[in-house]
Tab-separated table of C-alpha atoms and ligand atoms in Angstrom:
chain	number	residue	atom	x	y	z
A	9	MET	CA	-146.612	-103.750	-3.252
A	10	LEU	CA	-147.780	-105.967	-6.636
A	11	ASN	CA	-147.921	-108.995	-4.768
A	12	GLN	CA	-150.698	-110.097	-6.556
A	13	TYR	CA	-149.141	-109.114	-9.630
A	14	ILE	CA	-145.930	-111.249	-8.994
A	15	SER	CA	-147.861	-114.279	-7.976
A	16	LYS	CA	-149.983	-114.470	-11.119
A	17	THR	CA	-147.132	-113.699	-13.888
A	18	ARG	CA	-144.487	-116.278	-12.915
A	19	ARG	CA	-143.731	-117.115	-16.522
A	20	SER	CA	-143.182	-113.553	-17.345
A	21	ARG	CA	-141.049	-113.211	-14.287
A	22	ASP	CA	-139.156	-116.472	-15.691
A	23	LEU	CA	-138.620	-114.781	-19.009
A	24	PHE	CA	-137.819	-111.335	-17.989
A	25	GLU	CA	-134.848	-112.389	-15.573
A	26	ARG	CA	-133.752	-114.345	-18.888
A	27	ALA	CA	-134.162	-111.553	-20.968
A	28	GLU	CA	-131.868	-109.346	-18.704
A	29	ARG	CA	-128.999	-111.532	-19.301
A	30	VAL	CA	-129.228	-110.958	-23.251
A	31	LEU	CA	-131.103	-107.938	-23.820
A	32	CYS	CA	-130.033	-104.370	-22.650
A	33	GLY	CA	-132.624	-103.996	-19.608
A	34	GLY	CA	-134.479	-107.199	-20.842
A	35	VAL	CA	-136.207	-104.715	-23.321
A	36	ASN	CA	-136.382	-103.681	-27.333
A	37	HIS	CA	-137.927	-100.528	-26.444
A	38	ASN	CA	-137.460	-98.536	-23.255
A	39	ILE	CA	-140.936	-97.806	-22.965
A	40	ARG	CA	-141.624	-101.698	-22.663
A	41	THR	CA	-140.720	-102.002	-18.613
A	42	PHE	CA	-143.877	-100.178	-18.462
A	43	GLY	CA	-143.008	-98.650	-15.298
A	44	LEU	CA	-142.876	-101.913	-13.457
A	45	THR	CA	-139.146	-102.151	-12.492
A	46	THR	CA	-139.475	-98.822	-10.621
A	47	HIS	CA	-141.393	-101.003	-8.165
A	48	GLY	CA	-139.228	-104.170	-8.232
A	49	ALA	CA	-141.434	-105.832	-10.762
A	50	TYR	CA	-141.167	-106.529	-14.304
A	51	PRO	CA	-143.351	-106.230	-17.436
A	52	PRO	CA	-145.760	-108.933	-18.459
A	53	PHE	CA	-144.699	-111.061	-21.735
A	54	MET	CA	-147.864	-110.891	-24.133
A	55	ALA	CA	-148.923	-114.243	-26.158
A	56	ARG	CA	-152.110	-112.856	-27.954
A	57	GLY	CA	-154.641	-110.134	-28.696
A	58	GLU	CA	-158.107	-110.049	-29.873
A	59	GLY	CA	-160.356	-106.964	-30.381
A	60	SER	CA	-159.853	-104.852	-27.288
A	61	HIS	CA	-158.129	-107.689	-24.819
A	62	ILE	CA	-154.590	-108.743	-24.572
A	63	TRP	CA	-153.595	-111.831	-22.640
A	64	ASP	CA	-150.288	-112.648	-21.464
A	65	VAL	CA	-147.808	-115.758	-21.231
A	66	ASP	CA	-149.394	-116.788	-17.751
A	67	GLY	CA	-153.193	-116.558	-19.185
A	68	ASN	CA	-154.096	-113.171	-17.533
A	69	GLU	CA	-156.405	-110.935	-19.490
A	70	TYR	CA	-156.094	-107.436	-19.640
A	71	ILE	CA	-158.344	-104.534	-21.107
A	72	ASP	CA	-155.608	-103.036	-23.569
A	73	TRP	CA	-155.127	-99.432	-23.949
A	74	TRP	CA	-151.774	-99.453	-25.594
A	75	MET	CA	-153.173	-101.121	-28.065
A	76	THR	CA	-149.377	-101.499	-30.140
A	77	HIS	CA	-148.171	-98.369	-29.639
A	78	PHE	CA	-151.550	-96.864	-30.656
A	79	ALA	CA	-151.207	-98.768	-33.860
A	80	LYS	CA	-154.290	-100.618	-33.394
A	81	ILE	CA	-157.180	-98.931	-33.984
A	82	LEU	CA	-159.315	-101.425	-35.047
A	83	GLY	CA	-158.246	-103.513	-32.452
A	84	HIS	CA	-156.167	-106.767	-32.265
A	85	ALA	CA	-156.472	-109.562	-35.161
A	86	HIS	CA	-159.024	-107.835	-36.957
A	87	PRO	CA	-160.448	-110.291	-39.517
A	88	SER	CA	-159.679	-108.179	-42.710
A	89	VAL	CA	-156.133	-107.277	-41.757
A	90	ILE	CA	-155.514	-110.938	-40.323
A	91	ALA	CA	-156.911	-112.310	-44.053
A	92	ALA	CA	-154.742	-109.542	-46.087
A	93	ILE	CA	-151.903	-110.340	-44.408
A	94	ARG	CA	-152.090	-114.232	-44.471
A	95	GLU	CA	-152.645	-113.987	-48.265
A	96	GLN	CA	-149.811	-111.984	-48.717
A	97	LEU	CA	-147.402	-114.604	-46.713
A	98	GLU	CA	-148.395	-117.749	-48.999
A	99	ASN	CA	-147.084	-115.654	-51.983
A	100	GLY	CA	-143.425	-115.206	-50.418
A	101	VAL	CA	-143.181	-112.514	-47.522
A	102	HIS	CA	-140.976	-110.002	-49.474
A	103	LEU	CA	-139.826	-110.448	-52.825
A	104	GLY	CA	-137.202	-107.221	-53.111
A	105	ALA	CA	-139.289	-105.566	-55.727
A	106	LEU	CA	-142.455	-103.291	-56.436
A	107	ASN	CA	-145.504	-105.055	-55.357
A	108	GLU	CA	-148.820	-104.049	-56.615
A	109	ALA	CA	-150.159	-103.274	-52.675
A	110	GLN	CA	-148.217	-100.270	-52.507
A	111	VAL	CA	-149.555	-98.659	-55.040
A	112	GLU	CA	-153.039	-99.359	-53.883
A	113	LEU	CA	-152.071	-98.280	-50.247
A	114	ALA	CA	-150.704	-94.859	-51.919
A	115	GLU	CA	-153.718	-94.270	-54.005
A	116	LEU	CA	-155.857	-94.869	-50.760
A	117	LEU	CA	-153.892	-92.398	-48.788
A	118	ARG	CA	-153.770	-89.902	-51.793
A	119	ARG	CA	-157.660	-89.947	-51.514
A	120	ALA	CA	-157.922	-89.530	-47.890
A	121	ILE	CA	-155.005	-86.803	-47.219
A	122	PRO	CA	-155.018	-84.904	-50.683
A	123	LEU	CA	-151.895	-83.037	-49.814
A	124	LEU	CA	-149.656	-86.296	-50.003
A	125	GLU	CA	-149.141	-85.255	-53.685
A	126	LYS	CA	-146.153	-87.773	-53.578
A	127	MET	CA	-145.461	-90.449	-50.893
A	128	ARG	CA	-143.024	-92.738	-50.016
A	129	PHE	CA	-142.775	-95.926	-47.727
A	130	CYS	CA	-140.317	-97.041	-45.516
A	131	THR	CA	-140.247	-99.535	-42.448
A	132	THR	CA	-140.544	-97.468	-39.149
A	133	GLY	CA	-141.652	-93.844	-38.248
A	134	ALA	CA	-138.371	-92.628	-36.979
A	135	GLU	CA	-137.289	-93.646	-40.782
A	136	ALA	CA	-140.107	-91.341	-42.237
A	137	THR	CA	-139.256	-88.272	-39.567
A	138	MET	CA	-135.658	-88.459	-40.407
A	139	TYR	CA	-136.032	-88.509	-44.273
A	140	ALA	CA	-138.688	-85.782	-44.117
A	141	THR	CA	-136.439	-83.499	-42.356
A	142	ARG	CA	-133.624	-84.593	-44.670
A	143	LEU	CA	-135.360	-83.795	-47.762
A	144	ALA	CA	-136.731	-80.344	-46.060
A	145	ARG	CA	-133.068	-79.567	-45.349
A	146	LEU	CA	-131.962	-80.261	-48.992
A	147	TYR	CA	-135.154	-78.287	-50.548
A	148	THR	CA	-134.289	-75.194	-48.388
A	149	GLY	CA	-130.649	-75.862	-48.593
A	150	ARG	CA	-130.461	-74.874	-44.631
A	151	HIS	CA	-129.702	-77.154	-41.921
A	152	LEU	CA	-131.177	-76.220	-38.962
A	153	VAL	CA	-134.869	-77.887	-37.445
A	154	ALA	CA	-136.707	-77.096	-34.610
A	155	LYS	CA	-139.628	-79.396	-33.013
A	156	ALA	CA	-141.874	-79.189	-30.056
A	157	ARG	CA	-140.067	-79.944	-26.348
A	158	GLY	CA	-141.255	-83.251	-25.416
A	159	GLY	CA	-142.053	-84.316	-29.056
A	160	TRP	CA	-141.075	-87.514	-30.001
A	161	HIS	CA	-140.295	-88.365	-33.457
A	162	GLY	CA	-138.888	-91.738	-33.182
A	163	GLY	CA	-135.353	-92.662	-32.569
A	164	ASN	CA	-133.444	-90.891	-35.422
A	165	ASP	CA	-130.267	-88.931	-34.759
A	166	SER	CA	-131.812	-85.488	-35.913
A	167	LEU	CA	-134.674	-85.586	-33.616
A	168	VAL	CA	-133.648	-87.249	-29.954
A	169	TYR	CA	-133.286	-84.280	-27.863
A	170	HIS	CA	-135.570	-82.063	-25.859
A	171	LEU	CA	-137.492	-85.170	-25.075
A	172	LYS	CA	-137.783	-85.356	-21.338
A	173	TYR	CA	-138.474	-82.393	-18.822
A	174	PRO	CA	-136.232	-80.260	-18.485
A	175	PHE	CA	-135.198	-80.487	-22.246
A	176	THR	CA	-131.398	-79.540	-21.398
A	177	ASP	CA	-128.989	-79.762	-23.927
A	178	GLU	CA	-127.124	-82.933	-23.982
A	179	PRO	CA	-123.575	-82.751	-25.536
A	180	ILE	CA	-124.020	-84.911	-28.488
A	181	PHE	CA	-127.800	-84.425	-29.425
A	182	ALA	CA	-128.534	-80.669	-29.128
A	183	GLY	CA	-131.161	-78.768	-31.162
A	184	LEU	CA	-133.875	-76.195	-31.309
A	185	SER	CA	-137.106	-76.350	-29.954
A	186	PHE	CA	-140.239	-74.296	-29.114
A	187	ASP	CA	-142.992	-74.979	-26.475
A	188	PHE	CA	-146.079	-76.688	-28.134
A	189	ASN	CA	-149.046	-74.460	-27.197
A	190	ASP	CA	-146.897	-71.548	-26.625
A	191	SER	CA	-146.804	-69.489	-29.835
A	192	ASP	CA	-144.178	-66.605	-27.897
A	193	SER	CA	-141.722	-69.366	-28.081
A	194	VAL	CA	-142.108	-70.352	-31.646
A	195	THR	CA	-141.916	-66.333	-32.463
A	196	GLU	CA	-139.023	-66.386	-30.279
A	197	LEU	CA	-137.212	-69.072	-31.990
A	198	PHE	CA	-137.836	-68.050	-35.568
A	199	ARG	CA	-136.863	-64.577	-34.622
A	200	GLU	CA	-133.536	-66.001	-33.718
A	201	HIS	CA	-132.899	-68.579	-36.315
A	202	GLY	CA	-135.755	-68.412	-38.780
A	203	GLU	CA	-133.610	-67.570	-41.877
A	204	GLU	CA	-131.516	-70.505	-41.070
A	205	LEU	CA	-134.641	-72.694	-40.207
A	206	ALA	CA	-134.781	-75.513	-42.864
A	207	ALA	CA	-138.000	-77.294	-40.886
A	208	VAL	CA	-140.477	-77.251	-38.116
A	209	ILE	CA	-141.362	-80.622	-37.269
A	210	VAL	CA	-144.461	-80.995	-34.781
A	211	GLU	CA	-147.134	-83.588	-34.046
A	212	PRO	CA	-150.807	-81.841	-34.456
A	213	VAL	CA	-151.701	-83.210	-31.195
A	214	LEU	CA	-148.393	-83.708	-29.012
A	215	GLY	CA	-148.468	-87.339	-28.293
A	216	ALA	CA	-145.678	-88.547	-25.828
A	217	GLY	CA	-145.581	-85.065	-24.545
A	218	GLY	CA	-149.098	-85.500	-22.966
A	219	GLY	CA	-151.551	-85.864	-25.519
A	220	LEU	CA	-152.338	-82.108	-25.664
A	221	PRO	CA	-154.252	-80.684	-28.344
A	222	PRO	CA	-152.997	-77.603	-29.843
A	223	GLU	CA	-154.301	-74.510	-28.431
A	224	ARG	CA	-156.808	-72.372	-30.772
A	225	ASP	CA	-154.588	-71.034	-33.591
A	226	PHE	CA	-151.183	-72.831	-32.194
A	227	LEU	CA	-150.850	-74.574	-35.361
A	228	ARG	CA	-151.814	-71.523	-37.490
A	229	HIS	CA	-149.027	-69.369	-36.134
A	230	LEU	CA	-146.235	-72.244	-36.819
A	231	ARG	CA	-147.706	-72.106	-40.506
A	232	GLU	CA	-147.328	-68.332	-40.828
A	233	GLN	CA	-143.851	-68.265	-39.163
A	234	CYS	CA	-142.880	-71.137	-41.458
A	235	ASP	CA	-144.166	-69.237	-44.423
A	236	ALA	CA	-142.651	-65.792	-43.540
A	237	HIS	CA	-139.113	-67.407	-43.198
A	238	GLY	CA	-139.270	-70.012	-45.988
A	239	SER	CA	-139.377	-72.842	-43.886
A	240	VAL	CA	-141.272	-76.100	-44.363
A	241	LEU	CA	-143.770	-77.328	-41.916
A	242	ILE	CA	-143.919	-81.172	-41.233
A	243	PHE	CA	-146.686	-82.524	-39.267
A	244	ASP	CA	-145.927	-85.926	-37.773
A	245	GLU	CA	-148.952	-87.374	-37.697
A	246	ILE	CA	-147.761	-91.223	-37.085
A	247	ILE	CA	-149.965	-91.163	-34.060
A	248	THR	CA	-152.565	-88.696	-35.122
A	249	GLY	CA	-153.157	-89.916	-38.739
A	250	PHE	CA	-156.348	-91.553	-39.237
A	251	ARG	CA	-156.600	-91.746	-34.817
A	252	LEU	CA	-158.943	-88.406	-34.944
A	253	CYS	CA	-160.567	-88.934	-38.165
A	254	TYR	CA	-160.531	-90.269	-41.548
A	255	GLY	CA	-157.134	-88.759	-42.655
A	256	SER	CA	-155.216	-85.897	-41.503
A	257	ALA	CA	-155.940	-84.472	-38.236
A	258	GLY	CA	-154.108	-81.337	-38.903
A	259	VAL	CA	-155.545	-80.819	-42.006
A	260	GLU	CA	-159.350	-81.975	-41.220
A	261	LEU	CA	-160.097	-80.758	-37.485
A	262	PHE	CA	-157.380	-78.204	-37.003
A	263	GLY	CA	-157.558	-76.585	-40.454
A	264	VAL	CA	-153.678	-76.190	-41.113
A	265	ARG	CA	-151.785	-77.685	-44.237
A	266	PRO	CA	-148.515	-78.703	-43.751
A	267	ASP	CA	-145.786	-78.793	-46.240
A	268	LEU	CA	-144.786	-82.416	-45.638
A	269	MET	CA	-146.274	-85.196	-43.661
A	270	THR	CA	-145.675	-88.273	-42.051
A	271	LEU	CA	-147.859	-91.524	-41.177
A	272	GLY	CA	-147.192	-94.543	-39.541
A	273	LYS	CA	-148.543	-96.914	-36.830
A	274	ILE	CA	-152.361	-97.231	-37.879
A	275	VAL	CA	-151.370	-97.186	-41.250
A	276	GLY	CA	-149.522	-100.670	-40.826
A	277	GLY	CA	-152.282	-102.591	-39.047
A	278	GLY	CA	-149.801	-103.888	-36.838
A	279	MET	CA	-147.135	-104.378	-39.201
A	280	PRO	CA	-143.778	-102.020	-39.722
A	281	ILE	CA	-144.580	-98.703	-41.313
A	282	GLY	CA	-143.458	-95.572	-41.970
A	283	ILE	CA	-144.710	-92.992	-44.616
A	284	TYR	CA	-143.487	-89.044	-45.597
A	285	GLY	CA	-144.842	-87.484	-48.223
A	286	GLY	CA	-146.449	-84.436	-49.391
A	287	ARG	CA	-145.661	-81.435	-51.649
A	288	GLU	CA	-144.646	-82.578	-54.947
A	289	GLU	CA	-141.774	-79.947	-55.355
A	290	ILE	CA	-140.230	-81.298	-52.343
A	291	MET	CA	-140.856	-85.003	-52.466
A	292	ARG	CA	-139.110	-84.750	-56.272
A	293	LEU	CA	-135.828	-84.704	-54.438
A	294	ALA	CA	-136.702	-88.154	-53.310
A	295	GLU	CA	-136.644	-89.559	-56.984
A	296	PRO	CA	-133.798	-91.672	-58.104
A	297	GLY	CA	-131.039	-89.756	-59.366
A	298	ALA	CA	-132.347	-86.254	-57.885
A	299	LYS	CA	-130.262	-83.437	-57.155
A	300	GLY	CA	-127.075	-85.448	-58.469
A	301	GLY	CA	-128.309	-88.537	-56.610
A	302	ARG	CA	-128.605	-87.163	-52.992
A	303	TRP	CA	-129.564	-90.279	-51.232
A	304	VAL	CA	-133.396	-89.945	-49.690
A	305	GLY	CA	-134.832	-93.438	-49.371
A	306	GLY	CA	-133.405	-96.850	-48.953
A	307	GLY	CA	-134.439	-99.812	-47.035
A	308	THR	CA	-134.335	-103.307	-47.865
A	309	PHE	CA	-137.903	-103.776	-46.237
A	310	SER	CA	-139.317	-100.492	-47.676
A	311	SER	CA	-142.839	-100.743	-48.621
A	312	HIS	CA	-142.672	-104.532	-47.041
A	313	PRO	CA	-145.690	-106.298	-48.800
A	314	LEU	CA	-147.306	-107.432	-45.484
A	315	SER	CA	-147.438	-104.113	-44.331
A	316	MET	CA	-148.436	-102.860	-47.581
A	317	ALA	CA	-151.403	-105.573	-47.574
A	318	ALA	CA	-152.454	-104.849	-44.310
A	319	GLY	CA	-152.171	-101.113	-44.869
A	320	VAL	CA	-154.694	-101.389	-47.550
A	321	ALA	CA	-157.324	-103.418	-45.264
A	322	VAL	CA	-157.148	-101.077	-42.831
A	323	ILE	CA	-157.481	-97.943	-44.899
A	324	ARG	CA	-160.348	-99.676	-46.650
A	325	GLU	CA	-161.998	-100.362	-43.404
A	326	LEU	CA	-161.645	-97.145	-41.919
A	327	GLU	CA	-163.115	-95.486	-44.790
A	328	ARG	CA	-165.782	-97.534	-44.128
A	329	LEU	CA	-165.800	-96.480	-40.235
A	330	LYS	CA	-165.269	-92.890	-41.335
A	331	ASN	CA	-168.479	-91.456	-39.636
A	332	ASP	CA	-167.629	-93.435	-36.687
A	333	TYR	CA	-164.531	-91.115	-35.836
A	334	ARG	CA	-166.673	-89.103	-33.580
A	335	ARG	CA	-168.239	-91.642	-31.609
A	336	LEU	CA	-164.938	-92.796	-30.603
A	337	ASN	CA	-163.612	-89.730	-29.715
A	338	THR	CA	-166.601	-88.570	-27.804
A	339	THR	CA	-166.215	-92.178	-25.777
A	340	GLY	CA	-162.415	-90.723	-25.199
A	341	ASP	CA	-163.725	-87.452	-23.842
A	342	THR	CA	-166.228	-88.598	-21.561
A	343	PHE	CA	-163.829	-90.904	-19.932
A	344	ARG	CA	-161.128	-88.211	-19.473
A	345	ARG	CA	-163.976	-85.817	-18.256
A	346	ASN	CA	-165.207	-88.575	-15.708
A	347	ILE	CA	-161.909	-89.702	-14.531
A	348	ASN	CA	-161.055	-86.015	-13.819
A	349	THR	CA	-164.303	-85.204	-11.964
A	350	TYR	CA	-162.898	-88.292	-9.474
A	351	PHE	CA	-159.654	-87.094	-9.260
A	352	SER	CA	-160.845	-83.440	-8.300
A	353	ASP	CA	-163.701	-84.648	-5.969
A	354	GLU	CA	-161.517	-87.207	-4.231
A	355	GLY	CA	-158.737	-84.434	-3.935
A	356	ILE	CA	-156.211	-86.817	-6.143
A	357	LYS	CA	-153.269	-85.299	-7.693
A	358	ALA	CA	-153.681	-86.622	-10.923
A	359	LEU	CA	-155.078	-85.250	-14.548
A	360	SER	CA	-155.995	-87.243	-17.315
A	361	THR	CA	-155.092	-85.158	-20.418
A	362	GLY	CA	-155.560	-86.042	-24.284
A	363	THR	CA	-157.466	-85.894	-27.566
A	364	GLY	CA	-160.495	-87.793	-28.248
A	365	SER	CA	-159.716	-91.343	-28.270
A	366	ILE	CA	-156.171	-90.522	-26.635
A	367	ALA	CA	-156.483	-90.670	-22.816
A	368	PHE	CA	-153.458	-90.165	-20.392
A	369	VAL	CA	-153.131	-89.872	-17.032
A	370	ASN	CA	-150.694	-87.673	-15.520
A	371	TRP	CA	-149.590	-87.962	-11.696
A	372	LEU	CA	-148.677	-84.084	-10.854
A	373	ARG	CA	-146.850	-82.885	-7.351
A	374	HIS	CA	-148.789	-79.579	-7.635
A	375	ASP	CA	-151.767	-78.107	-9.824
A	376	ILE	CA	-151.071	-76.972	-13.033
A	377	GLU	CA	-152.978	-73.881	-15.243
A	378	PRO	CA	-154.217	-74.128	-18.930
A	379	PRO	CA	-152.537	-73.668	-21.310
A	380	LEU	CA	-151.056	-77.185	-20.818
A	381	THR	CA	-147.480	-77.556	-22.021
A	382	ALA	CA	-144.727	-80.507	-21.967
A	383	THR	CA	-143.127	-77.967	-19.833
A	384	LYS	CA	-145.654	-77.660	-16.965
A	385	LEU	CA	-146.637	-81.196	-17.101
A	386	GLY	CA	-142.790	-82.294	-17.432
A	387	GLU	CA	-142.332	-79.999	-14.305
A	388	ALA	CA	-145.174	-81.203	-12.160
A	389	ALA	CA	-144.876	-84.831	-12.836
A	390	ASP	CA	-144.538	-87.368	-10.041
A	391	HIS	CA	-143.167	-90.432	-11.959
A	392	LYS	CA	-143.076	-92.872	-9.111
A	393	ARG	CA	-146.641	-92.557	-8.643
A	394	LEU	CA	-147.223	-92.675	-12.280
A	395	ASP	CA	-145.410	-95.577	-12.433
A	396	LEU	CA	-147.019	-97.440	-9.411
A	397	PHE	CA	-150.561	-96.173	-11.032
A	398	GLN	CA	-149.894	-97.876	-14.029
A	399	SER	CA	-148.490	-101.251	-12.244
A	400	LEU	CA	-151.218	-101.348	-10.101
A	401	LEU	CA	-153.978	-101.053	-13.349
A	402	PHE	CA	-151.804	-104.072	-14.570
A	403	GLU	CA	-152.335	-106.232	-11.453
A	404	GLN	CA	-156.386	-105.434	-12.135
A	405	GLY	CA	-156.060	-106.154	-15.661
A	406	VAL	CA	-155.853	-102.879	-17.283
A	407	PHE	CA	-152.556	-102.727	-19.429
A	408	GLY	CA	-151.370	-99.241	-20.782
A	409	PHE	CA	-148.580	-96.679	-20.925
A	410	HIS	CA	-148.436	-92.857	-19.768
A	411	GLY	CA	-150.940	-93.509	-17.730
A	412	LEU	CA	-153.564	-95.272	-20.239
A	413	GLY	CA	-153.046	-94.910	-23.604
A	414	ALA	CA	-155.900	-94.551	-26.600
A	415	ILE	CA	-158.966	-96.793	-27.130
A	416	SER	CA	-159.687	-98.129	-30.619
A	417	PHE	CA	-163.415	-99.140	-32.483
A	418	ALA	CA	-163.042	-102.613	-30.768
A	419	HIS	CA	-163.287	-101.238	-27.044
A	420	THR	CA	-166.538	-101.665	-25.805
A	421	LYS	CA	-168.942	-99.824	-22.856
A	422	GLU	CA	-167.960	-102.341	-20.796
A	423	ASP	CA	-164.118	-102.074	-21.323
A	424	ILE	CA	-164.589	-98.232	-20.384
A	425	SER	CA	-166.906	-98.653	-17.219
A	426	ARG	CA	-164.392	-101.279	-15.889
A	427	THR	CA	-161.401	-99.447	-16.682
A	428	LEU	CA	-162.788	-96.482	-14.739
A	429	ASP	CA	-163.827	-98.686	-11.605
A	430	VAL	CA	-160.285	-100.100	-11.144
A	431	ALA	CA	-158.778	-96.351	-11.564
A	432	ARG	CA	-161.135	-95.452	-9.015
A	433	GLU	CA	-159.837	-98.424	-6.852
A	434	VAL	CA	-155.952	-98.110	-7.457
A	435	ALA	CA	-155.963	-94.210	-7.136
A	436	PRO	CA	-156.409	-93.829	-3.631
A	437	ILE	CA	-153.471	-96.296	-3.074
A	438	VAL	CA	-151.125	-94.503	-5.458
A	439	GLN	CA	-152.157	-90.929	-3.761
A	440	ALA	CA	-151.038	-92.654	-0.179
A	441	TYR	CA	-147.966	-93.665	-1.368
A	442	ASP	CA	-145.210	-92.643	0.747
A	443	GLN	CA	-142.211	-92.286	-1.520
B	20	PLP	C1	-145.273	-89.073	-33.404
B	20	PLP	C2	-144.383	-90.032	-33.649
B	20	PLP	N1	-143.499	-90.268	-34.536
B	20	PLP	C3	-142.665	-90.955	-34.714
B	20	PLP	C4	-142.872	-92.024	-34.283
B	20	PLP	C5	-141.645	-93.176	-34.458
B	20	PLP	O1	-142.053	-94.322	-34.887
B	20	PLP	P1	-141.503	-95.741	-34.804
B	20	PLP	O2	-141.479	-96.163	-33.299
B	20	PLP	O3	-142.240	-96.389	-35.875
B	20	PLP	O4	-140.029	-95.733	-35.260
B	20	PLP	C6	-143.445	-92.080	-32.733
B	20	PLP	C7	-143.604	-93.389	-32.130
B	20	PLP	O5	-143.950	-93.505	-31.261
B	20	PLP	C8	-144.478	-91.244	-32.481
B	20	PLP	O6	-145.447	-91.245	-31.817
């Protein structure tokens, strides 16, 4: 298994051996093994990216579906983003003070998403969700927060629970959750804890939990329950912001307005970024000296000028591409439909899930019925086959995670049809895999 991959990735193999001696598991993000270690291989070390393609240190070329954790919607090394970063670089990287680009980026973001009456920049999405929930606690004077099972909001202490099926409580990191797309579980949560609930944090499209779109009225039900109980509704749009439309997917596509929102990934154009913002009444608590100086918002590298400059370049470019989102989303929808038709025609136990330009592939031990939830997907998941599928895609020059990932404006028709061909080539091998 994977002999071809191993024979053409010798530099990566040597680097991974060195990495394992000094870095935990050889990586700096647990998902960056990309499932290859499950099958006796190692992840490729990447050297260069351009447009929709990426090259490893051995010179192998891949169609990239991972796109820097879905951050590069314009493709790798977009000329305007690179030019903006280069210009800022010459001026001394980060000077630890205010910079002009942060004002410009905030103005652009507020124009695109008017509910961001006030906002703050930080360095990662994990910080953004941490500060958003902290603000909700300060605002409501309540402690409890709830999230969707399978929702990933970054590695901050308050939200690292119920990440993976069976979503059991661990002694240290316990918390409240509901099933995305299961309104009854939301009603029940509020019935039991509504009066103590500071906030509900949810992605409008459940990202790591399957790329699942919200069922009709699910987000609206969350909004109504939050209103009825005085809880703050936070949309984590770190994946969906500027991915499915120009601005907020929650507001523009699904018609629901949260109180607070977090953004990240795409807005940084490949540079580290996190953003939290929303209703001024709540955001005011982040001001210097607010409520006796309770600390919301620090960060040596917050509003880093390179991230701000890249962000301005990305958002300006996306403003120009505003009307092209429909095409991008349709390409993703068509891809998922085609691959699912192939899977069902061939009796292959896999299912592509996603929304618009997001397309994951799940390997399943048995069929599941809509509405899809992270619990149903998790209970049926065949992790070993998924890891093998991904590894074999790598071997054939397709780089992704969660089965595949998300496309960018730089992906071509050829990229998409080649991916479909490769998936068709490797899927029968994965199906026949004897565990
Ligand atoms: C929805 C969502 N929220 C938050 C985060 C955390 O962002 P970061 O990795 O920048 O800390 C992620 C990252 O994958 C995410 O997908």
